[in-house]
Tab-separated table of C-alpha atoms and ligand atoms in Angstrom:
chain	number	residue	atom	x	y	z
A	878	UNK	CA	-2.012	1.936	18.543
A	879	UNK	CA	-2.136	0.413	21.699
A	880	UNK	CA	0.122	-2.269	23.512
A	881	UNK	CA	-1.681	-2.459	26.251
A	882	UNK	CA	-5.163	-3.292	24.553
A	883	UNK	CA	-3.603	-5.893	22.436
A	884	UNK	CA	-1.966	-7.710	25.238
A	885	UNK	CA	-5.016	-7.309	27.730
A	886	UNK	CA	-7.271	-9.564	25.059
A	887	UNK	CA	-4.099	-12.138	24.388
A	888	UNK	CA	-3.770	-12.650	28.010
A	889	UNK	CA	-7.602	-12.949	28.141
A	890	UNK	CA	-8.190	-15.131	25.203
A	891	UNK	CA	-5.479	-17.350	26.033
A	892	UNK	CA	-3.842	-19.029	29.172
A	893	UNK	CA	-3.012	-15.908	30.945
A	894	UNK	CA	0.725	-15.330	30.036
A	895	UNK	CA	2.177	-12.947	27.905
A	896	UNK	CA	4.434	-13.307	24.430
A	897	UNK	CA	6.065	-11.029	22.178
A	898	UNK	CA	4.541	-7.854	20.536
A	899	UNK	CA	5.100	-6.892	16.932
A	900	UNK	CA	3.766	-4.121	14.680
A	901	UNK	CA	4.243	-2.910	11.304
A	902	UNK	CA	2.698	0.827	9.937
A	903	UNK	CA	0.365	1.140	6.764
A	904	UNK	CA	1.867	3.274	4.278
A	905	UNK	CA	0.957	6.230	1.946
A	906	UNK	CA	2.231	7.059	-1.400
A	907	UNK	CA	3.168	10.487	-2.558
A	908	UNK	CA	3.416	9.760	-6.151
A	909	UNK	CA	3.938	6.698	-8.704
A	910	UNK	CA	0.827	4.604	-8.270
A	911	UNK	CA	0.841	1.447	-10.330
A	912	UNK	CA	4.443	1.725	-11.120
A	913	UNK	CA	5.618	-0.692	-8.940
A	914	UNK	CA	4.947	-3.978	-11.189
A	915	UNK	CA	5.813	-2.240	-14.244
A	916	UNK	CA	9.372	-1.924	-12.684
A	917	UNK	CA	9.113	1.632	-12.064
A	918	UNK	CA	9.581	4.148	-9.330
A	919	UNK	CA	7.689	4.805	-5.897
A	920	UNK	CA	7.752	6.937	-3.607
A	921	UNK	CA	5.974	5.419	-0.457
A	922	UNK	CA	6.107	6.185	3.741
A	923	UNK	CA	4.994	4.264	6.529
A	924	UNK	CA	2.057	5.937	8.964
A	925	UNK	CA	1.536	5.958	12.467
A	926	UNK	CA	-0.738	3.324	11.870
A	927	UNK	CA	-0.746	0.020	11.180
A	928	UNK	CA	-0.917	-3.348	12.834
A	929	UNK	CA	0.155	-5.046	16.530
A	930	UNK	CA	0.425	-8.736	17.268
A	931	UNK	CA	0.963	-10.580	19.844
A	932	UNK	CA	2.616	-13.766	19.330
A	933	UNK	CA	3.817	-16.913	21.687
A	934	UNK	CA	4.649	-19.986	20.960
A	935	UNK	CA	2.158	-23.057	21.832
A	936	UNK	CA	3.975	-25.797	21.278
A	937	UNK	CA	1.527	-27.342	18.770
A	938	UNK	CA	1.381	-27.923	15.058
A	939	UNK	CA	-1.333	-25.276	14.772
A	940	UNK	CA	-1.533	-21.325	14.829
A	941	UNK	CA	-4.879	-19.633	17.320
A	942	UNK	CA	-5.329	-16.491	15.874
A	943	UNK	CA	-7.613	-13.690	17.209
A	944	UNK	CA	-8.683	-10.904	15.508
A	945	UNK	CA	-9.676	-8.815	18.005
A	946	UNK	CA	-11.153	-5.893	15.997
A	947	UNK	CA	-13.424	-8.551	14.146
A	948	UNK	CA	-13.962	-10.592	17.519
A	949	UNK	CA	-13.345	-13.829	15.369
A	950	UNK	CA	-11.068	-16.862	16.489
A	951	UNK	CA	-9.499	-19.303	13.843
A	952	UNK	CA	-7.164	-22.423	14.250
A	953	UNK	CA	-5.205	-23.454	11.515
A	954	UNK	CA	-2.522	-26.281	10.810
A	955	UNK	CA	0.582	-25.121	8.908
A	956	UNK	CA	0.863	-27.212	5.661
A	957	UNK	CA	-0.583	-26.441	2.517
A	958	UNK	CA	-3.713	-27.934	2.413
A	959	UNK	CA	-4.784	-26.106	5.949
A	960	UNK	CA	-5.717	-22.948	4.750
A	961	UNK	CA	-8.115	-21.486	6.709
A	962	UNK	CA	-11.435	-20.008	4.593
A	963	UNK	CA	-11.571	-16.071	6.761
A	964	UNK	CA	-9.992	-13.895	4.596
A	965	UNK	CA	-7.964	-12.308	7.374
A	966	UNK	CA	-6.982	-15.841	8.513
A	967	UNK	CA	-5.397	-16.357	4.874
A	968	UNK	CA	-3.094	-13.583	5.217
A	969	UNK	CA	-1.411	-15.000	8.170
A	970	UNK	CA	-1.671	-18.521	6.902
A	971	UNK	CA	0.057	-17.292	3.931
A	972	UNK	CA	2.830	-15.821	5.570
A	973	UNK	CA	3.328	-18.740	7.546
A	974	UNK	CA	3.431	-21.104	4.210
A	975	UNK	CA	5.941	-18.018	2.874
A	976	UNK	CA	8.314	-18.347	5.572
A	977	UNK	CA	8.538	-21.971	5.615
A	978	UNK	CA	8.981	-22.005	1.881
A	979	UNK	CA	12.368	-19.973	2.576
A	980	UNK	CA	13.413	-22.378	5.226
A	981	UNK	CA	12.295	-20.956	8.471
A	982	UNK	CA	10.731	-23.868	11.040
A	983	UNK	CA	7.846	-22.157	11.761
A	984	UNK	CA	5.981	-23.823	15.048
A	985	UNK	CA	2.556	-22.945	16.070
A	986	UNK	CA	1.751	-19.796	17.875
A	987	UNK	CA	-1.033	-18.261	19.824
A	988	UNK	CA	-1.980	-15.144	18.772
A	989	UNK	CA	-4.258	-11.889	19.050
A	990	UNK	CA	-3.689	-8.923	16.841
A	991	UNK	CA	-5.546	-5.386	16.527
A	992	UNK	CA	-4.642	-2.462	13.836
A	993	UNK	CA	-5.876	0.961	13.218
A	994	UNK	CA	-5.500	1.433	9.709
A	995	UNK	CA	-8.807	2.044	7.975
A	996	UNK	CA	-9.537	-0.904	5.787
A	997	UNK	CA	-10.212	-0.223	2.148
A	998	UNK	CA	-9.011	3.353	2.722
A	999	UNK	CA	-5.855	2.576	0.048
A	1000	UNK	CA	-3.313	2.741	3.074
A	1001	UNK	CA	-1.928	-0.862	2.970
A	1002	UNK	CA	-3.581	-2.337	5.987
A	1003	UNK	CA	-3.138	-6.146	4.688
A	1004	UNK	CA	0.663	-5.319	4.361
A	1005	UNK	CA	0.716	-3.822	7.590
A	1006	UNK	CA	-0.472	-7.208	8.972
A	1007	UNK	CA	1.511	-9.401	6.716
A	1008	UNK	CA	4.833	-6.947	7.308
A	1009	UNK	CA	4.199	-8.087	11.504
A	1010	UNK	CA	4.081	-11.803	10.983
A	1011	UNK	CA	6.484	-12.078	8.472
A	1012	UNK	CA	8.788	-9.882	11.160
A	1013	UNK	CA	7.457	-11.861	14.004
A	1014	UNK	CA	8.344	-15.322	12.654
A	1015	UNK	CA	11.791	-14.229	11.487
A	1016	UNK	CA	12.213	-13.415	14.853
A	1017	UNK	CA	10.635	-16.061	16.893
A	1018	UNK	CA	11.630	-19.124	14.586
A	1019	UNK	CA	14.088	-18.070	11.665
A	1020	UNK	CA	16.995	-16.423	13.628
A	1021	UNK	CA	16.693	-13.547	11.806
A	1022	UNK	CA	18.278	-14.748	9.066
A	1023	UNK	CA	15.919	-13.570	6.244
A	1024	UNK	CA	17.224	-10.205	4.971
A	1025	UNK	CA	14.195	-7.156	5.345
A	1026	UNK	CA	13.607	-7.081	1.308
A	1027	UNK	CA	13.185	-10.839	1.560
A	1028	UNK	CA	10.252	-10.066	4.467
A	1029	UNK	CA	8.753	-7.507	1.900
A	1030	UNK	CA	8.425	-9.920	-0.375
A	1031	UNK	CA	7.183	-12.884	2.056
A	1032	UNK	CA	4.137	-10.495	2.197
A	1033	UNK	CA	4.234	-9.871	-1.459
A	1034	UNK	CA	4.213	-13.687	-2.104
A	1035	UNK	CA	1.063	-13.941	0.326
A	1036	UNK	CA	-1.099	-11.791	-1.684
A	1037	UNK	CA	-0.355	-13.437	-5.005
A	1038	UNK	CA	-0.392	-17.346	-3.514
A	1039	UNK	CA	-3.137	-16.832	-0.840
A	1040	UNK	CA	-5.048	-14.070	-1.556
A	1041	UNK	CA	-5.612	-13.858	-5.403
A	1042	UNK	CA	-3.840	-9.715	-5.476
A	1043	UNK	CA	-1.376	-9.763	-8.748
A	1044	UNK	CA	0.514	-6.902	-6.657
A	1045	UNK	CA	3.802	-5.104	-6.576
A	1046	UNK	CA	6.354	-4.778	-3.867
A	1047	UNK	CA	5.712	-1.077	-3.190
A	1048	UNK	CA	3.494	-1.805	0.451
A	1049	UNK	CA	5.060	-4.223	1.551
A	1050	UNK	CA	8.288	-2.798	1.048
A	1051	UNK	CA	6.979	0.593	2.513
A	1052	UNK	CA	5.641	-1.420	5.546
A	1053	UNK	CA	8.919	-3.149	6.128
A	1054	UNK	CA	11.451	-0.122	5.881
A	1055	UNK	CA	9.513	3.371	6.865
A	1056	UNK	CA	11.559	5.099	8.625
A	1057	UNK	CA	9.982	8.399	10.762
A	1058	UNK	CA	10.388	11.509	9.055
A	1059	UNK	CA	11.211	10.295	5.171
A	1060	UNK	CA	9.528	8.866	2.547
A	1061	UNK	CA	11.298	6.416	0.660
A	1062	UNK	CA	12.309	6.672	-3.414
A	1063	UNK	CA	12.539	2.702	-4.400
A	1064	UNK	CA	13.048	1.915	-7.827
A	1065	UNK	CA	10.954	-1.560	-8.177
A	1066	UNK	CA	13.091	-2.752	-10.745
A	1067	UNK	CA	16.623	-2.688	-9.135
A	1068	UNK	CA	15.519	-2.431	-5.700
A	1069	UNK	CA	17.513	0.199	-4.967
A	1070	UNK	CA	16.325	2.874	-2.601
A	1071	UNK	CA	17.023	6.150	-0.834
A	1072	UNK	CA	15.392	7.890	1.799
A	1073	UNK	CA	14.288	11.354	1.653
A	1074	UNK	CA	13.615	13.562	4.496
A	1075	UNK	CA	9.966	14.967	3.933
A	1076	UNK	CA	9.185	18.332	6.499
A	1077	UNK	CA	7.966	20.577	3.379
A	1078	UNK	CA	7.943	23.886	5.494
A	1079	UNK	CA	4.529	25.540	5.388
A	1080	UNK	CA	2.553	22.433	3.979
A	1081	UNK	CA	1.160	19.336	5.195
A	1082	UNK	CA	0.181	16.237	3.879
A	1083	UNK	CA	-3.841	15.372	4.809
A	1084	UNK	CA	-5.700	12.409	3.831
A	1085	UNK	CA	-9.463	12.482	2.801
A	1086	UNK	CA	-11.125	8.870	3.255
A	1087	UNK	CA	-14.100	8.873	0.629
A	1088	UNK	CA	-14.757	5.520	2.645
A	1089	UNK	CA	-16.015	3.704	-0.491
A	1090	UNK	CA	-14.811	-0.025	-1.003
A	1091	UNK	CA	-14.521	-1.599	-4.443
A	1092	UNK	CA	-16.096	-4.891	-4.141
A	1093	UNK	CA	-14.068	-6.240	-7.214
A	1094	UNK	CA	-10.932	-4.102	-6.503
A	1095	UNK	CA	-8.700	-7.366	-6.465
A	1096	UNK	CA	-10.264	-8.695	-10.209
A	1097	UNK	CA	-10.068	-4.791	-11.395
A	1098	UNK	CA	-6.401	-4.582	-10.183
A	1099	UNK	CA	-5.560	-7.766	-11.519
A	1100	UNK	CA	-7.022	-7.190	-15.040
A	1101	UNK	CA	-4.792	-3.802	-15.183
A	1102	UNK	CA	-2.012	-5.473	-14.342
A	1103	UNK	CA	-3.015	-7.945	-17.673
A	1104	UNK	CA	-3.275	-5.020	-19.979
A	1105	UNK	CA	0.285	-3.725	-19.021
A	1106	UNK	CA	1.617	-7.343	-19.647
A	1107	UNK	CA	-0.355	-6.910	-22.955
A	1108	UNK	CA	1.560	-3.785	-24.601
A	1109	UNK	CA	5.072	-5.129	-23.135
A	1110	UNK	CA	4.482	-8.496	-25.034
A	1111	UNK	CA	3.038	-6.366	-28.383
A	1112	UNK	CA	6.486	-4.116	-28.033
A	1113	UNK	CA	8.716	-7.043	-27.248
A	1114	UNK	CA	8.403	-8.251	-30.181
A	1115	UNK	CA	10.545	-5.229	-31.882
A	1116	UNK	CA	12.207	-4.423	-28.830
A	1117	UNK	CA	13.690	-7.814	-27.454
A	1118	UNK	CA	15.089	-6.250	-24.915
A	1119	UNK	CA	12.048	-4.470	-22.965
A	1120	UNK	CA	10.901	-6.290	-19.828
A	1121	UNK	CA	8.471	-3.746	-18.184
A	1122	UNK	CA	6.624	-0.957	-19.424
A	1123	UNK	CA	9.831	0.783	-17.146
A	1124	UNK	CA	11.747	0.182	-20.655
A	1125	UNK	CA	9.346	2.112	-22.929
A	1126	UNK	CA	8.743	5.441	-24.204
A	1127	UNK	CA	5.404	6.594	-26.233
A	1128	UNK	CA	7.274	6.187	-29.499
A	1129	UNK	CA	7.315	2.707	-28.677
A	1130	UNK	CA	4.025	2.767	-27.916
A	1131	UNK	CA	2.650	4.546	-30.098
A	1132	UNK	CA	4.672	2.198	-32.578
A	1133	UNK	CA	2.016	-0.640	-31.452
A	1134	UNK	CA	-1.610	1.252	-31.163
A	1135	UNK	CA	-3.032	-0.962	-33.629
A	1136	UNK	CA	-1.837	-4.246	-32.400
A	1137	UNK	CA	-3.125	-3.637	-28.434
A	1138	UNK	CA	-7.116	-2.512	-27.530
A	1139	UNK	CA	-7.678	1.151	-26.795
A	1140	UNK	CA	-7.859	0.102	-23.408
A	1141	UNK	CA	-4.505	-1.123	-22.391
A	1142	UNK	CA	-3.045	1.315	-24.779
A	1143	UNK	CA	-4.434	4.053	-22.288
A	1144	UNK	CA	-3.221	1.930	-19.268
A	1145	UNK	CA	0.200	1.811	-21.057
A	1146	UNK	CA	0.033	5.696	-21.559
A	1147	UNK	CA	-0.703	6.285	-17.894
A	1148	UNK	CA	2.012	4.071	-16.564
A	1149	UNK	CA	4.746	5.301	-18.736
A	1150	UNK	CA	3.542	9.134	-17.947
A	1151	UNK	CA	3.198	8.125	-14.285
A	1152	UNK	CA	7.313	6.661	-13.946
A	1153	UNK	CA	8.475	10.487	-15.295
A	1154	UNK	CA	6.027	11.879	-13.049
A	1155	UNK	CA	8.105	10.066	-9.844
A	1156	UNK	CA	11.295	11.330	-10.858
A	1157	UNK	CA	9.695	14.524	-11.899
A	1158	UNK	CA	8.592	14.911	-7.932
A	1159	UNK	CA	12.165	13.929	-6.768
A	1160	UNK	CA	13.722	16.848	-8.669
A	1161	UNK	CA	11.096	19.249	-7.724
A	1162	UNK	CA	11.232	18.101	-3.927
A	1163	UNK	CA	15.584	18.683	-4.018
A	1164	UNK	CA	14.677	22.802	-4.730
A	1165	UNK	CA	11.613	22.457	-2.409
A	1166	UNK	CA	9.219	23.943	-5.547
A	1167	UNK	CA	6.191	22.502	-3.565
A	1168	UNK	CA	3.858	23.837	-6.630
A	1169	UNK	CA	5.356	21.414	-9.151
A	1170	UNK	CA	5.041	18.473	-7.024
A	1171	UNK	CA	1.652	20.045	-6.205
A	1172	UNK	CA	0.729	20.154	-10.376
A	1173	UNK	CA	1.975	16.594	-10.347
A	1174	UNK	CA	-0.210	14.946	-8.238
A	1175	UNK	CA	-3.280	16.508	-10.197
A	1176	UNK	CA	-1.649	14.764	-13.276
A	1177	UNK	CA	-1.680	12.116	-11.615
A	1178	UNK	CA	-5.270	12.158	-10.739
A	1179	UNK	CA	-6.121	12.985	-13.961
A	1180	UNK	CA	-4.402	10.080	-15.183
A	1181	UNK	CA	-5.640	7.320	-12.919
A	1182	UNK	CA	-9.050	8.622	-13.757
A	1183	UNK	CA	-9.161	9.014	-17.422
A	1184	UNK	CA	-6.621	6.968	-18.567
A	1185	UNK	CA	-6.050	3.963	-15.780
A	1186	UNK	CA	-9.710	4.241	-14.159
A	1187	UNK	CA	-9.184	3.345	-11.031
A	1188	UNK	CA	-10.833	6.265	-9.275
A	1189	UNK	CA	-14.558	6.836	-8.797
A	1190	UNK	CA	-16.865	9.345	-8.720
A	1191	UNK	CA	-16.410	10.154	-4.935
A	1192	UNK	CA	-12.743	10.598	-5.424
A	1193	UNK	CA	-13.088	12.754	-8.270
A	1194	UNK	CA	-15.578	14.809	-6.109
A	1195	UNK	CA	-12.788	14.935	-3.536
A	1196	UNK	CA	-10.045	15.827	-6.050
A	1197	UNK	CA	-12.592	18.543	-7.511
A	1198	UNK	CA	-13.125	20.285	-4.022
A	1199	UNK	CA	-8.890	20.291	-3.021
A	1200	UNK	CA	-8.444	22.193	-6.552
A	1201	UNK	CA	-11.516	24.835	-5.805
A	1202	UNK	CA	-9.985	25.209	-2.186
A	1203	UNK	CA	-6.526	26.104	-3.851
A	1204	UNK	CA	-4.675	23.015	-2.523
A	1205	UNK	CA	-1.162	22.507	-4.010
A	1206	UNK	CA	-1.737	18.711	-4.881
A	1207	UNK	CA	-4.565	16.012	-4.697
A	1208	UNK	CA	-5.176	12.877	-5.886
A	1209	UNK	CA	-6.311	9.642	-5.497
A	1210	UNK	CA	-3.864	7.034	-3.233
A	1211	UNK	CA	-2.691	3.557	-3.688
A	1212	UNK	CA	-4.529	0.924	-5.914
A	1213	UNK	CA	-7.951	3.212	-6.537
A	1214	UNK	CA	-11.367	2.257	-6.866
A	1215	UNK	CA	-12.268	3.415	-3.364
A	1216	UNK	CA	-10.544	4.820	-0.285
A	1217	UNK	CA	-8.484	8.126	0.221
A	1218	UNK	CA	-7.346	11.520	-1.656
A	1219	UNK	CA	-3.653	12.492	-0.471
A	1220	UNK	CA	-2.909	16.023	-0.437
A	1221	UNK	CA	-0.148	18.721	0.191
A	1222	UNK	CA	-2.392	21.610	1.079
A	1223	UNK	CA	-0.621	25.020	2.762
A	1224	UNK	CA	-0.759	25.139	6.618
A	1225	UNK	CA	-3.163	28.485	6.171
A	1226	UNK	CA	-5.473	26.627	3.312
A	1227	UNK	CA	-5.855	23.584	6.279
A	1228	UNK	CA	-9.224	24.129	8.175
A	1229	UNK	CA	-10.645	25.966	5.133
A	1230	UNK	CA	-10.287	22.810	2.988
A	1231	UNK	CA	-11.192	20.332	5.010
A	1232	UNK	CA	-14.148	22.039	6.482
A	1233	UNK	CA	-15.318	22.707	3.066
A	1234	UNK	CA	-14.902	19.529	1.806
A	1235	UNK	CA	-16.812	17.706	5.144
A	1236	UNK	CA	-19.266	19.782	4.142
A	1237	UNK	CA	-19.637	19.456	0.681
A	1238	UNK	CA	-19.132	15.849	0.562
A	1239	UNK	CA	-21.927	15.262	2.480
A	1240	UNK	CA	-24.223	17.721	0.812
A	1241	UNK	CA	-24.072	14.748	-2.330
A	1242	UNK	CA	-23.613	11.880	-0.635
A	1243	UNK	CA	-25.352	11.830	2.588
A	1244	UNK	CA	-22.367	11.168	4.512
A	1245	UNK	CA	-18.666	12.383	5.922
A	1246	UNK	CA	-15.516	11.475	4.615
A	1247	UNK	CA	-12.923	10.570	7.347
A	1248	UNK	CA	-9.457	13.044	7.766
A	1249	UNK	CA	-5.912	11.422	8.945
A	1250	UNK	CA	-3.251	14.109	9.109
A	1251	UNK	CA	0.004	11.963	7.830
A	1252	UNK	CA	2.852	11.359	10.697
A	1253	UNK	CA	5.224	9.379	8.316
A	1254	UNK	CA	6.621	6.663	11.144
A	1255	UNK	CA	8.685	3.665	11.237
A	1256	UNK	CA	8.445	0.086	9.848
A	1257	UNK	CA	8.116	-3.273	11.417
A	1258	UNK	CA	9.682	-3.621	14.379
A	1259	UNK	CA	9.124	-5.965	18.023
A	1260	UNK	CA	7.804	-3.707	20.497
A	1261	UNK	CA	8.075	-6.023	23.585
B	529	GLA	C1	-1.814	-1.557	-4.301
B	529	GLA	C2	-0.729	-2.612	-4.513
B	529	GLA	C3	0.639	-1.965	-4.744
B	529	GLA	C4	0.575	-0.908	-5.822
B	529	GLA	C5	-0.589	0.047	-5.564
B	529	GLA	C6	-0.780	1.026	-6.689
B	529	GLA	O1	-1.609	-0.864	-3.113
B	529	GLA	O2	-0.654	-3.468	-3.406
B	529	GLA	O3	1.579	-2.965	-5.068
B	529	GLA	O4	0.507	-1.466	-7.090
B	529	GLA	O5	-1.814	-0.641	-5.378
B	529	GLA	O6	0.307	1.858	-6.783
C-alpha cells in the first residue's frame, strides 16, 4: 500500500492541502470459521494489506468521500436519515453514525481512500475500511477516548445497522489489533485474547483466490447465523443456562434432532466440531506438530462443505488439488461461498503446488486463481 498514491489523489481531488493518513490490514483466519457469533474461539491475523485514508477536516456538516479505486465521489450529511445509497459510501456513513452513537462529535471530513485487499476474496476488506475510520475519527474528533475493542465493534455495529451482515467480531477485531508476526487466539465470548507468535519453521502460509463472489453471501450468512440461533433456543429450553452454541456438546444436541430441521442440526454439528477444532490447533501449534494443525484445517474444510455449506465447487477444486500436492492443511477462509483457500504447505512442496494448481484450475474453469503469500502485519494505526 501506498502513501504516496493516496495522498497525490486527496490533494488532487480536493483543495490542494494535505490531512492525516490512516490504514487498517485485512485479516486471515487460520482456523475457527463461524465461531465467532456462536461465542467461540478464533484464531485470526492481520495482512499486509488492507486499507489507507486520508482524512481532514472541512469544516462542514457533511463528509466528501473518494474512492479512488472505484473513481466514485459521494457527499453525505451525518444524521440518520443521510445515508448515502453506494454501498462503499454506507460503510463509512455507518461508522460515522457508530461513533457518534458512543459520544464522539464527529465533524465533516474530506476524504480519499484506496486499499489492496482483494474484494470478495474472504480477507476482510470492509473491516479493513471500517477498522481506518473508526481509528481515524477516534483520533481526529473523540480524543481517543474509545478503548480499541470498542473500535472493533464500531465496525461490527456498521455491518449489522448499515449494511444488512448479521456478523461476528472476529474481522474487525483482527483488523483493529494484528500485530506483525502473531496471530491472535480471541475467545468471542469473554473477549479475552493472547497473541501467538506464528514463524512455523519450514512451512508457509499461501493463499489461493478462487476469485468467485457469492452474490447472496450476506442473505446466506445471515440465514446460518438463524439456524445456530435455532438449536440454542431448541436446547435452552432443557439447558437454561446455554447462551451460544459455545455452551453445547453433541449430547445436547443430539438430545434435540427431532425438534430442529436436518439443516441447522448439521450447522449446529459443524460449529460445535469447529470450537474443539480451535483449541485443538492451539495445542498442536505449542509442540509445533505442524501435521495436526495441517489434518485440522482439512476437517475443517470438510466441515464447512458438507455440513455448514459455505464453500463451492471452485473451492473444493482448490482444497482437492492442496491434498493431491501433499500440502499439510487447506481449506476454505473466512465466511465461504467464494474467495480464498488458506494453506500451510512445506517450503519444498511451494512452487510444485501452486504451479500445479494455476494450472489445473484453469484447465476447468477457463481462468487463474490469484496467489498472496501471507505477511501477518499490524492493525490500524495513523501513518502520517
Ligand atoms: C465473516 C464474518 C466474521 C466471521 C467469518 C466466518 O468474515 O464477518 O464475523 O463470522 O465470516 O468465520
Amino acid at each position: 500500500m501506498d502513501i504516496e498514491f493516496v495522498r497525490s489523489r486527496f490533494i488532487k481531488h480536493f483543495d490542494g492541502t494535505t490531512g492525516s493518513v490512516y490504514a487498517s490490514p485485512g485479516r486471515i483466519n487460520l482456523i475457527g470459521e463461524h465461531t465467532d457469533y456462536n461465542g467461540g474461539f478464533v484464531f485470526p491475523g492481520a495482512v499486509d494489506k488492507g486499507m489507507i485514508a486520508e482524512i481532514k477536516p472541512n469544516g462542514k456538516d457533511k463528509v466528501c468521500a473518494y474512492s479512488i479505486d472505484l473513481k466514485d465521489y459521494v457527499e453525505f450529511g451525518l444524521n440518520e436519515e443521510d445515508a448515502p445509497k453506494a454501498s462503499w459510501a454506507r460503510y463509512i456513513f455507518g461508522v460515522c453514525r457508530e461513533m457518534i452513537k458512543r459520544g464522539v462529535d464527529v465533524k465533516g471530513f474530506n476524504t480519499a481512500f484506496a486499499g489492496d485487499v482483494p474484494l470478495g476474496a474472504g480477507m476482510s476488506s470492509s473491516a479493513a475500511l471500517e477498522s481506518t475510520y473508526a481509528f481515524a475519527l477516534n483520533d481526529l474528533f473523540g480524543d481517543n477516548k474509545i478503548d480499541k475493542f470498542e473500535l472493533a465493534k464500531v465496525g461490527q455495529a456498521t455491518e449489522h445497522n448499515y449494511c444488512g451482515v448479521k456478523c461476528g467480531i472476529m474481522d474487525q477485531f483482527a483488523s483493529v489489533f494484528g500485530k506483525e508476526g502473531s496471530l491472535i487466539r480471541l475467545d468471542c465470548r469473554s473477549l479475552e485474547y493472547q497473541y501467538f507468535p506464528f514463524k512455523p519453521e519450514g512451512y508457509r502460509l499461501v493463499l489461493v483466490d478462487s476469485v468467485v463472489k457469492h452474490e447472496l453471501a450476506s442473505s446466506a450468512y445471515n440465514k446460518r447465523r438463524q439456524s445456530c440461533e435455532n438449536v440454542v433456543a431448541a436446547i435452552k429450553k432443557t439447558h437454561p443456562e446455554v447462551e451460544f452454541l459455545r455452551d453445547c456438546n453433541m449430547e445436547m444436541l443430539n438430545a434435540v434432532k427431532g425438534e430442529v430441521s436436518e439443516e441447522d442440526y448439521m450447522r449446529a454439528e459443524y460449529v460445535i466440531e469447529e470450537i474443539q477444532r480451535v483449541l485443538d490447533v492451539c495445542d498442536a501449534l505449542e509442540k509445533g506438530d505442524y501435521e495436526t494443525v495441517g489434518q485440522k484445517m482439512y476437517e475443517t474444510h470438510h466441515g464447512m462443505s458438507k455440513l455448514y455449506e459455505v464453500s463451492c465447487e471452485e473451492l473444493d477444486f482448490l482444497n482437492d488439488i492442496a491434498f493431491d500436492c501433499g500440502v499439510t492443511g487447506s481449506r476454505v477462509m473466512g465466511g465461504g461461498f467464494g474467495g480464498c483457500t488458506i494453506n500451510l504447505v512445506k517450503n519444498e512442496l511451494y512452487e510444485t503446488f501452486i504451479t500445479t494448481a494455476k494450472e489445473r484450475f484453469k484447465e476447468k474453469f477457463g481462468r487463474s486463481p490469484k496467489v498472496y503469500d501471507v505477511v501477518i502485519s499490524d492493525g490500524s494505526r495513523k501513518l502520517c
